[in-house]
Coordinates of C-alpha atoms and ligand atoms in Angstrom, one line a residue:
M146 CA -0.3 0.4 0.2
I147 CA 1.8 3.1 -1.0
A148 CA 0.9 6.4 1.7
G149 CA -1.7 9.6 0.1
P150 CA 1.6 11.5 -0.2
R151 CA 3.8 9.7 -2.5
T152 CA 0.5 9.8 -5.6
P153 CA -0.3 12.2 -8.0
V154 CA -3.8 13.2 -6.3
W155 CA -1.5 14.6 -3.1
S156 CA 0.3 15.8 -6.1
A157 CA -3.3 17.6 -7.3
L158 CA -4.6 18.8 -3.8
E159 CA -1.7 20.5 -3.0
T160 CA -2.0 23.1 -6.5
L161 CA -6.3 23.1 -5.3
A162 CA -4.1 24.4 -2.0
K163 CA -2.2 26.9 -2.9
R164 CA -5.3 28.5 -4.6
S165 CA -8.1 27.5 -1.2
Q166 CA -5.9 29.9 1.2
H167 CA -8.7 32.1 -0.5
L168 CA -11.9 29.5 0.4
N169 CA -13.9 31.5 2.3
V170 CA -17.2 29.4 3.9
P171 CA -19.6 32.0 3.9
T172 CA -19.1 33.2 0.0
L173 CA -19.4 29.1 -0.6
L174 CA -22.7 29.3 1.3
S175 CA -23.8 31.5 -0.5
Q176 CA -22.5 30.7 -3.3
D177 CA -24.5 27.4 -3.3
L178 CA -27.6 27.4 -1.2
K179 CA -28.2 23.3 -0.5
R180 CA -24.1 23.5 0.6
R181 CA -25.2 21.8 4.0
E182 CA -27.0 19.3 2.5
K183 CA -24.8 18.6 0.4
Y184 CA -21.6 18.3 3.2
S185 CA -23.4 16.4 5.0
C186 CA -23.7 12.7 5.8
S187 CA -25.2 10.5 8.2
A188 CA -25.4 6.6 10.2
A189 CA -25.5 5.7 13.3
G190 CA -28.1 8.5 14.8
I191 CA -24.5 9.9 13.4
E192 CA -24.9 13.9 11.3
F193 CA -21.3 15.0 10.9
N194 CA -22.2 18.9 8.9
F195 CA -18.6 20.4 7.2
S196 CA -20.0 22.4 5.3
R197 CA -18.6 24.7 7.4
Q198 CA -14.9 23.6 6.3
C199 CA -12.6 25.5 3.7
I200 CA -13.1 22.7 1.1
D201 CA -15.0 23.3 -2.3
D202 CA -16.3 20.6 -4.7
I203 CA -13.4 20.4 -6.4
V204 CA -11.3 19.7 -3.4
L205 CA -14.2 17.4 -2.0
E206 CA -13.9 15.5 -5.8
T207 CA -9.7 14.8 -5.4
L208 CA -9.8 14.3 -1.7
L209 CA -12.3 11.6 -2.7
Q210 CA -9.8 9.9 -4.6
L211 CA -7.5 9.3 -2.2
P212 CA -8.5 5.8 -0.8
D213 CA -8.5 4.1 -3.4
I214 CA -5.2 5.1 -4.5
V215 CA -4.2 3.8 -0.8
D216 CA -6.8 0.6 -2.1
M217 CA -7.6 2.1 1.5
G218 CA -10.8 -0.9 0.7
A219 CA -8.5 -3.9 0.4
A220 CA -7.2 -1.3 3.8
I221 CA -10.4 -2.0 5.8
Q222 CA -11.1 -5.9 4.6
G223 CA -7.5 -6.2 6.5
M224 CA -9.1 -5.3 10.2
W225 CA -12.5 -7.3 10.1
H226 CA -9.6 -10.2 8.7
G227 CA -7.1 -10.4 11.0
D228 CA -4.5 -9.3 9.4
K229 CA -1.9 -8.2 11.4
I230 CA -2.0 -4.4 10.5
N231 CA -0.2 -3.5 13.8
V232 CA 2.7 -5.0 11.8
S233 CA 6.0 -3.4 14.1
E234 CA 4.6 -5.1 16.7
D235 CA 2.9 -8.0 14.3
R236 CA -0.4 -7.9 15.6
A237 CA -3.7 -8.2 14.6
A238 CA -5.8 -5.2 16.1
L239 CA -9.5 -6.7 15.8
H240 CA -11.2 -4.2 18.0
V241 CA -14.8 -4.6 16.3
A242 CA -14.8 -8.4 17.7
L243 CA -15.2 -6.8 20.7
R244 CA -18.7 -5.5 19.6
Q245 CA -19.8 -8.0 16.3
P246 CA -23.4 -8.9 17.7
E247 CA -23.6 -12.7 19.1
N248 CA -24.8 -14.5 15.5
L249 CA -22.9 -13.2 13.3
L250 CA -18.7 -13.5 15.6
D251 CA -18.3 -16.7 13.8
E252 CA -16.9 -14.4 10.4
L253 CA -13.8 -13.6 12.9
K254 CA -11.0 -14.6 12.7
I255 CA -7.1 -14.6 14.3
G256 CA -4.2 -16.2 12.2
G257 CA -7.2 -18.8 10.9
T258 CA -8.6 -18.9 14.2
K259 CA -11.7 -18.5 14.8
I260 CA -12.3 -16.1 18.4
A261 CA -15.5 -16.2 19.7
A262 CA -17.1 -18.3 21.9
E263 CA -13.5 -16.5 23.2
V264 CA -14.9 -13.3 22.5
L265 CA -18.7 -14.5 23.9
T266 CA -17.9 -15.4 27.2
E267 CA -15.7 -13.2 28.2
R268 CA -18.1 -10.3 26.8
Q269 CA -21.2 -12.8 29.0
R270 CA -19.0 -13.3 32.5
M271 CA -18.1 -9.6 32.8
L272 CA -21.2 -8.5 32.2
A273 CA -23.1 -11.5 34.5
Y274 CA -20.5 -9.9 36.7
A275 CA -21.5 -6.0 36.0
E276 CA -25.2 -7.2 37.5
Q277 CA -24.8 -8.5 40.3
V278 CA -22.3 -6.5 42.3
R279 CA -25.1 -3.9 40.5
H280 CA -27.8 -6.4 42.5
E281 CA -26.2 -7.7 44.8
R282 CA -25.6 -3.7 46.4
N283 CA -23.5 -5.2 48.8
F284 CA -20.5 -2.1 47.4
D285 CA -21.8 1.2 46.6
T286 CA -18.4 2.9 45.9
V287 CA -16.3 0.7 42.7
I288 CA -13.1 2.3 42.3
N289 CA -11.1 1.6 38.6
I290 CA -8.0 2.0 38.4
G291 CA -6.0 1.8 35.7
I292 CA -4.5 5.7 33.0
G293 CA -4.1 5.4 29.7
G294 CA -6.7 3.5 27.4
S295 CA -7.7 1.8 31.5
D296 CA -8.7 5.1 32.3
L297 CA -10.0 7.6 29.3
G298 CA -12.8 5.9 27.6
P299 CA -14.5 4.1 30.9
A300 CA -14.2 7.3 32.3
M301 CA -15.4 9.6 29.7
A302 CA -18.5 6.9 28.1
A303 CA -19.3 7.2 32.5
R304 CA -19.5 10.6 32.9
A305 CA -21.7 10.5 29.6
L306 CA -24.3 7.7 30.4
K307 CA -24.7 8.8 33.7
E308 CA -28.5 9.5 33.5
F309 CA -28.0 5.4 32.6
C310 CA -27.5 4.8 36.3
G311 CA -30.7 2.9 37.4
G312 CA -29.2 2.7 40.8
G313 CA -26.4 1.4 40.1
P314 CA -23.0 2.1 42.3
K315 CA -21.1 5.2 42.2
V316 CA -17.6 5.0 39.5
L317 CA -14.4 7.0 39.9
F318 CA -11.8 6.1 38.0
I319 CA -8.2 7.2 39.6
S320 CA -5.4 7.6 37.2
N321 CA -2.7 9.6 38.5
V322 CA 0.0 8.1 40.6
D323 CA 0.3 11.1 42.6
G324 CA -1.5 10.0 45.8
C325 CA -4.3 12.9 46.5
A326 CA -5.7 10.8 43.8
L327 CA -6.3 7.9 45.0
A328 CA -6.3 9.2 48.9
D329 CA -9.5 11.1 48.1
A330 CA -12.0 8.3 47.1
L331 CA -11.2 6.8 50.2
E332 CA -11.6 9.0 51.5
M333 CA -15.0 9.5 50.4
S334 CA -15.4 5.5 50.4
K335 CA -16.0 3.3 53.3
P336 CA -14.1 -0.5 52.9
A337 CA -16.4 -2.0 53.6
R338 CA -18.3 -1.1 50.4
T339 CA -16.2 -0.8 48.2
L340 CA -14.9 -2.7 45.6
F341 CA -12.1 -2.1 43.7
I342 CA -11.5 -2.6 39.7
I343 CA -7.7 -2.8 38.8
C344 CA -7.3 -2.4 34.9
S345 CA -4.7 -3.2 33.0
K346 CA -3.7 -4.8 29.4
S347 CA -0.8 -5.1 30.4
F348 CA -0.7 -5.4 34.3
T349 CA 3.0 -4.8 34.7
T350 CA 2.2 -0.4 34.5
Q351 CA 3.9 1.3 37.4
E352 CA 1.5 4.2 38.2
T353 CA -1.3 1.5 38.4
L354 CA 0.3 -1.0 40.2
I355 CA 1.2 1.6 43.0
N356 CA -1.8 3.1 43.4
A357 CA -3.5 -0.6 43.7
Y358 CA -0.9 -1.9 46.4
V359 CA -2.3 1.5 48.0
A360 CA -5.6 0.9 48.1
R361 CA -4.8 -3.2 49.0
E362 CA -3.6 -2.1 52.5
W363 CA -6.4 0.5 52.4
I364 CA -8.3 -2.7 52.8
A365 CA -6.6 -4.4 54.6
A366 CA -6.0 -2.6 57.5
A367 CA -9.4 -2.0 57.3
L368 CA -11.3 -5.3 56.9
G369 CA -7.9 -8.1 57.0
S370 CA -5.7 -9.2 54.0
D371 CA -9.1 -12.1 54.4
A372 CA -11.2 -9.4 52.8
V373 CA -9.4 -8.7 49.4
P374 CA -10.3 -11.1 47.5
N375 CA -14.1 -9.6 48.2
H376 CA -13.2 -6.2 47.3
F377 CA -11.1 -6.6 43.8
A378 CA -12.4 -7.4 40.5
A379 CA -8.9 -7.1 37.5
V380 CA -9.4 -6.7 33.9
S381 CA -5.7 -7.8 31.8
V382 CA -3.8 -10.0 29.1
N383 CA -1.8 -11.0 32.0
V384 CA -3.2 -14.0 34.0
P385 CA -0.9 -15.1 36.7
A386 CA 0.3 -11.6 37.4
M387 CA -3.9 -11.1 38.5
D388 CA -3.2 -14.3 40.4
D389 CA -0.2 -13.3 42.1
F390 CA -1.9 -9.6 43.4
G391 CA -5.1 -11.9 45.1
I392 CA -8.2 -11.8 42.6
H393 CA -9.9 -14.7 43.5
P394 CA -11.1 -16.5 39.4
L395 CA -14.2 -14.9 39.1
A396 CA -13.3 -11.7 39.5
R397 CA -10.9 -12.2 37.2
F398 CA -11.2 -10.3 33.8
T399 CA -9.1 -11.8 30.5
L400 CA -8.9 -9.5 26.7
W401 CA -6.9 -10.2 24.0
D402 CA -3.4 -9.0 22.3
W403 CA -4.6 -8.0 19.4
V404 CA -6.9 -4.6 21.3
G405 CA -5.2 -1.6 21.7
G406 CA -5.7 -0.3 24.8
R407 CA -7.0 2.7 23.5
Y408 CA -9.1 0.3 21.5
S409 CA -10.4 -1.5 24.9
L410 CA -14.1 0.4 26.0
C411 CA -15.6 -2.3 24.6
S412 CA -14.0 -4.8 26.3
S413 CA -13.8 -6.1 30.0
I414 CA -11.9 -2.9 30.4
G415 CA -15.4 -1.5 30.1
L416 CA -16.7 -3.6 33.4
S417 CA -16.8 -0.4 35.3
V418 CA -18.8 1.4 32.4
A419 CA -21.0 -1.5 33.3
I420 CA -21.3 -1.8 36.7
S421 CA -22.7 1.9 36.7
I422 CA -25.0 1.8 33.4
G423 CA -26.1 -2.0 33.6
A424 CA -25.3 -4.9 31.0
Q425 CA -28.4 -4.3 28.3
N426 CA -27.2 -0.3 28.0
F427 CA -23.8 -1.8 28.0
E428 CA -25.0 -4.1 25.0
Q429 CA -26.4 -0.9 23.8
L430 CA -23.2 0.4 23.6
L431 CA -21.4 -2.2 21.5
A432 CA -25.2 -2.0 19.6
G433 CA -24.2 1.8 17.8
A434 CA -20.4 0.9 17.7
Y435 CA -21.9 -2.7 15.2
S436 CA -23.8 -0.6 13.7
M437 CA -21.0 2.6 12.7
D438 CA -18.6 -0.2 12.2
Q439 CA -20.9 -2.4 9.5
H440 CA -21.5 1.7 7.8
F441 CA -17.7 2.4 7.7
R442 CA -17.5 -1.4 5.5
Q443 CA -20.3 -0.9 3.5
A444 CA -20.2 2.8 3.1
P445 CA -18.8 4.2 -1.2
W446 CA -16.6 6.7 0.2
A447 CA -18.2 10.0 -0.4
E448 CA -21.3 8.5 2.2
N449 CA -18.8 7.2 4.5
L450 CA -18.8 9.4 8.0
P451 CA -15.6 8.1 9.6
V452 CA -13.6 8.5 5.6
L453 CA -14.6 12.2 5.0
M454 CA -14.0 13.0 8.9
A455 CA -10.4 11.9 8.0
L456 CA -10.2 13.1 5.0
V457 CA -11.2 16.9 6.5
G458 CA -8.8 16.2 8.3
I459 CA -6.6 15.5 6.4
W460 CA -6.5 18.2 3.9
N461 CA -6.8 21.8 7.3
I462 CA -3.0 19.5 9.0
N463 CA -1.5 18.7 6.0
F464 CA -3.2 21.4 3.1
L465 CA -3.5 24.4 5.2
H466 CA -0.8 23.2 7.5
L467 CA -4.0 24.0 10.6
P468 CA -1.4 22.5 14.0
A469 CA -4.4 21.5 15.8
L470 CA -7.8 19.7 16.0
A471 CA -9.8 21.7 18.9
I472 CA -12.8 19.1 20.5
L473 CA -15.9 20.9 21.6
P474 CA -18.6 19.3 22.7
Y475 CA -22.0 21.8 24.2
A476 CA -22.8 18.7 26.5
D477 CA -21.5 18.8 30.0
R478 CA -21.4 15.2 29.6
L479 CA -19.2 15.1 27.5
S480 CA -16.6 16.3 29.7
R481 CA -13.5 13.7 29.3
W482 CA -14.7 13.6 25.6
P483 CA -11.8 15.8 24.4
A484 CA -9.0 13.6 27.1
Y485 CA -10.2 10.5 25.6
L486 CA -10.2 11.7 22.1
Q487 CA -6.0 12.9 22.7
Q488 CA -4.4 9.4 23.3
L489 CA -7.1 7.9 20.8
E490 CA -5.9 10.4 18.5
M491 CA -2.8 11.2 19.6
E492 CA -1.0 8.0 20.4
S493 CA -1.9 6.3 17.3
N494 CA -1.1 8.3 15.3
G495 CA 1.7 10.7 16.6
K496 CA 4.8 8.3 13.7
S497 CA 7.4 10.8 12.1
V498 CA 8.1 6.8 10.4
T499 CA 6.3 4.5 7.8
K500 CA 5.5 1.0 8.5
D501 CA 8.2 0.5 5.5
N502 CA 10.3 2.2 8.0
E503 CA 11.1 5.2 7.2
A504 CA 10.9 8.6 8.1
V505 CA 7.9 10.4 7.0
T506 CA 8.8 14.4 5.5
W507 CA 4.3 15.5 6.0
S508 CA 2.8 16.1 8.6
T509 CA 0.9 13.3 10.6
A510 CA -1.2 13.8 14.5
P511 CA -2.6 16.6 15.1
I512 CA -2.5 18.2 18.3
I513 CA -6.2 17.3 19.9
W514 CA -7.2 19.8 23.0
G515 CA -10.8 20.8 24.0
E516 CA -12.3 22.0 26.5
P517 CA -16.7 21.6 27.3
G518 CA -18.3 24.3 24.3
N519 CA -19.5 26.3 26.5
N520 CA -17.3 26.7 29.5
A521 CA -14.2 26.9 26.8
Q522 CA -16.2 30.1 25.3
H523 CA -15.1 32.6 28.1
S524 CA -12.0 31.1 28.3
F525 CA -9.7 29.8 23.9
F526 CA -12.4 31.2 21.8
Q527 CA -10.9 34.8 22.1
M528 CA -7.7 33.0 20.2
L529 CA -9.2 30.6 18.4
H530 CA -11.7 33.6 17.4
Q531 CA -8.6 36.4 16.5
G532 CA -5.7 34.8 17.3
T533 CA -2.6 33.8 15.0
L534 CA -2.3 30.1 15.4
R535 CA -5.8 28.9 13.4
S536 CA -7.3 25.4 14.6
A537 CA -10.0 23.0 13.4
L538 CA -12.4 22.5 15.4
D539 CA -14.8 19.4 15.9
M540 CA -18.0 20.8 17.0
I541 CA -20.8 18.4 19.4
L542 CA -24.0 18.6 19.7
V543 CA -26.3 17.0 21.3
K544 CA -29.9 17.7 20.3
E545 CA -32.4 16.3 23.6
A546 CA -31.8 17.9 26.9
V547 CA -29.3 15.6 28.9
G548 CA -30.4 17.1 32.7
P549 CA -32.9 19.1 33.7
G550 CA -34.2 22.4 33.7
I551 CA -34.0 24.7 31.0
Q552 CA -29.9 24.5 30.2
H553 CA -29.9 23.1 27.5
Q554 CA -32.0 25.7 25.0
W555 CA -28.9 28.3 26.6
S556 CA -25.9 25.2 25.7
M557 CA -28.2 25.1 22.0
A558 CA -28.2 28.5 21.9
N559 CA -24.4 29.1 22.5
A560 CA -23.7 26.1 20.3
S561 CA -25.0 27.8 17.7
A562 CA -24.2 31.4 18.1
Q563 CA -20.3 31.0 17.7
I564 CA -21.1 28.5 15.3
D565 CA -21.6 31.7 12.9
A566 CA -19.7 34.1 14.7
F567 CA -17.0 31.4 14.0
T568 CA -18.2 31.6 9.6
F569 CA -18.8 34.8 9.3
G570 CA -17.0 36.5 12.4
T571 CA -18.0 40.4 11.9
Q572 CA -16.4 44.2 10.7
G573 CA -15.1 46.2 14.1
N574 CA -17.7 49.9 12.9
T575 CA -15.2 51.9 16.3
E576 CA -11.9 53.8 15.8
Q577 CA -10.5 49.4 17.6
A578 CA -12.7 49.2 14.0
L579 CA -9.6 46.5 13.6
A580 CA -9.7 44.8 17.4
Q581 CA -13.3 44.4 17.1
T582 CA -13.0 42.0 14.0
H583 CA -13.9 39.1 13.7
L584 CA -12.1 36.7 10.2
G585 CA -14.2 34.3 11.0
S586 CA -13.6 31.0 7.8
R587 CA -12.8 28.5 10.6
P588 CA -13.0 25.9 9.2
L589 CA -15.7 23.5 11.3
S590 CA -17.3 20.9 12.2
V591 CA -20.4 20.3 13.2
I592 CA -21.3 16.7 14.5
N593 CA -25.1 15.6 15.7
L594 CA -26.3 13.4 18.0
E595 CA -30.2 13.4 18.3
A596 CA -29.6 12.0 22.0
L597 CA -26.8 11.2 24.2
T598 CA -27.2 7.2 24.1
P599 CA -25.7 4.4 24.5
Q600 CA -26.3 3.3 21.0
K601 CA -25.2 7.1 20.0
L602 CA -22.2 6.8 22.1
G603 CA -21.0 3.6 20.8
A604 CA -22.0 4.8 17.6
L605 CA -19.5 8.6 18.8
I606 CA -16.4 5.7 19.7
S607 CA -17.0 3.7 17.0
L608 CA -16.6 6.6 14.4
Y609 CA -13.4 8.5 15.0
E610 CA -12.0 5.2 15.6
H611 CA -11.9 4.6 12.0
K612 CA -11.5 7.9 11.0
V613 CA -7.9 7.8 13.8
Y614 CA -7.3 4.6 11.2
V615 CA -8.7 5.9 7.4
Q616 CA -5.4 8.8 8.1
S617 CA -2.8 6.1 9.5
I618 CA -3.3 4.6 6.1
L619 CA -3.0 8.0 4.2
W620 CA -0.4 9.2 6.4
G621 CA 1.2 5.4 6.0
I622 CA 2.0 4.8 9.4
N623 CA 1.2 2.2 12.0
A624 CA -2.0 2.9 14.1
F625 CA -1.9 0.6 16.6
D626 CA 1.8 0.5 18.5
Q627 CA 3.0 3.4 20.4
F628 CA 7.3 3.3 21.6
G629 CA 7.7 6.8 22.2
V630 CA 6.3 6.6 26.0
E631 CA 8.0 3.7 26.2
L632 CA 11.6 5.4 26.8
G633 CA 9.8 6.9 30.2
K634 CA 8.2 3.7 31.7
R635 CA 11.7 1.8 30.8
L636 CA 13.9 5.1 32.9
C637 CA 11.1 5.4 35.7
A638 CA 12.2 1.7 36.8
T639 CA 15.6 1.9 36.7
Q640 CA 14.2 5.1 39.2
I641 CA 12.6 3.2 41.6
T642 CA 11.2 -1.0 42.1
Y643 CA 8.3 -2.0 42.1
P644 CA 7.1 -3.7 44.9
P645 CA 7.5 -1.0 47.6
A646 CA 9.8 -2.2 49.8
Q647 CA 7.9 -1.5 52.5
S648 CA 5.1 -4.2 51.1
L649 CA 7.8 -7.4 51.1
Ligands
LIG121 O1 2.1 4.4 28.5 C1 1.3 4.1 27.4 C2 -0.1 3.2 27.5 O2 1.0 2.1 27.4 C3 -1.5 3.2 26.9 O3 -1.0 2.5 25.7 C4 -1.9 2.6 27.3 O4 -3.6 2.5 27.1 C5 -1.8 2.9 29.1 O5 -0.7 2.1 28.8 C6 -2.0 1.6 30.4 O6 -1.6 0.5 29.7 P1 -2.0 -0.8 30.5 O7 -3.6 -0.6 30.6 O8 -1.3 -2.2 30.6 O9 -2.5 -1.2 31.7

């Protein structure tokens, strides 16, 4: 497979980009009254509207030639076929298997071996355990200890779906090895009523092990060491390490090396979410992700949400040279979405070497940053409107109110006002005219969700996961390794050892 920048289509886009510096979004909108519908696509309950991007019909047509020229169809099928698309680690990246419905799971194989039985058994064990915790009501607090993919996805989803808890226990997330994080959580919890989930794909991540060790001491000190197995569950590929820690076999859940940490929310790594919202709602999350997966596999490029989103990103990053993408959810429940996406996009595509081990000469992942939109209006929106550093924007709108009260209309009014301000800007009309001028034409996409339900959240997760994969194919890089983070871990391990000396 050839990388996009090595194709003639890329050169054609470079030529188009030279004149596109002058493309103005208000003009594009006024020249084509159907633009808002034409530059919009929906799937799995999500609408992706990119009519306010600095893209015209010729640019779009040319961008849409990229997927075929890099053999995107084969890359997508390769994912589902269990090919070792994580080339540097010689592994498949088959997270889509995690949400495949029971009756269709049989399709999927790794190295010729069917994985259906394993995936299903583990899914059912995990969901049964989650239901048991919810119904027995032995615990009023669940503390998930994990970091990176073992924290960001579950923490984001548990917060996003808080409305679906239905009396489930309170779920807290601890990732930082700074002791105050766990101390704050322990302060508001009672040992006898607390369940810890140690979430670590590898079960070797130092921060997680240290926090887990402190939690175990806390339980043992209050209830005696015999109580430990009743207060801990764990999720990992590393079964012996879970055993060594003292996790009861029935509270031990596994995943597989073909699930990357940042792609693992739909595996047992989502246990804390399943406990919080219940098995049925968790299955809805999987169903939503599955419907976006199917759309991604089947829709033509021009209607394919992950592909369109990826192409818009490529245009902004590689041709308009915008180094950043701001993620602005107009829904407080999505407050952890920007942090979740930071790992998904930057750990996946923050690479400078191609799959063939050559240095890239083109930009890859942008800086992903963001905050809930309404709060951000009163902090960094100034820079977005008038600063010198230009950032593309993803504005995520949820049509149906999540919480109670009249505030939702205000939230939506603010979102719509900002969309227009970013697009149309304004001319100053006093002697301070220049300082008051907003140029407008800020490249933005609007991602519309009817409601923030488990199904829609699943679809949103899958949308961004596949966008990241499409971009990695276009850039010719591997989205599934993360060697950049290993060095710091190794250096840290030379300075301190686990287990802590006093535990021996
Ligand atoms: O340090 C980064 C990382 O390796 C991520 O890729 C991963 O999600 C995180 O650490 C946690 O890893 P684990 O789940 O193995 O504890």
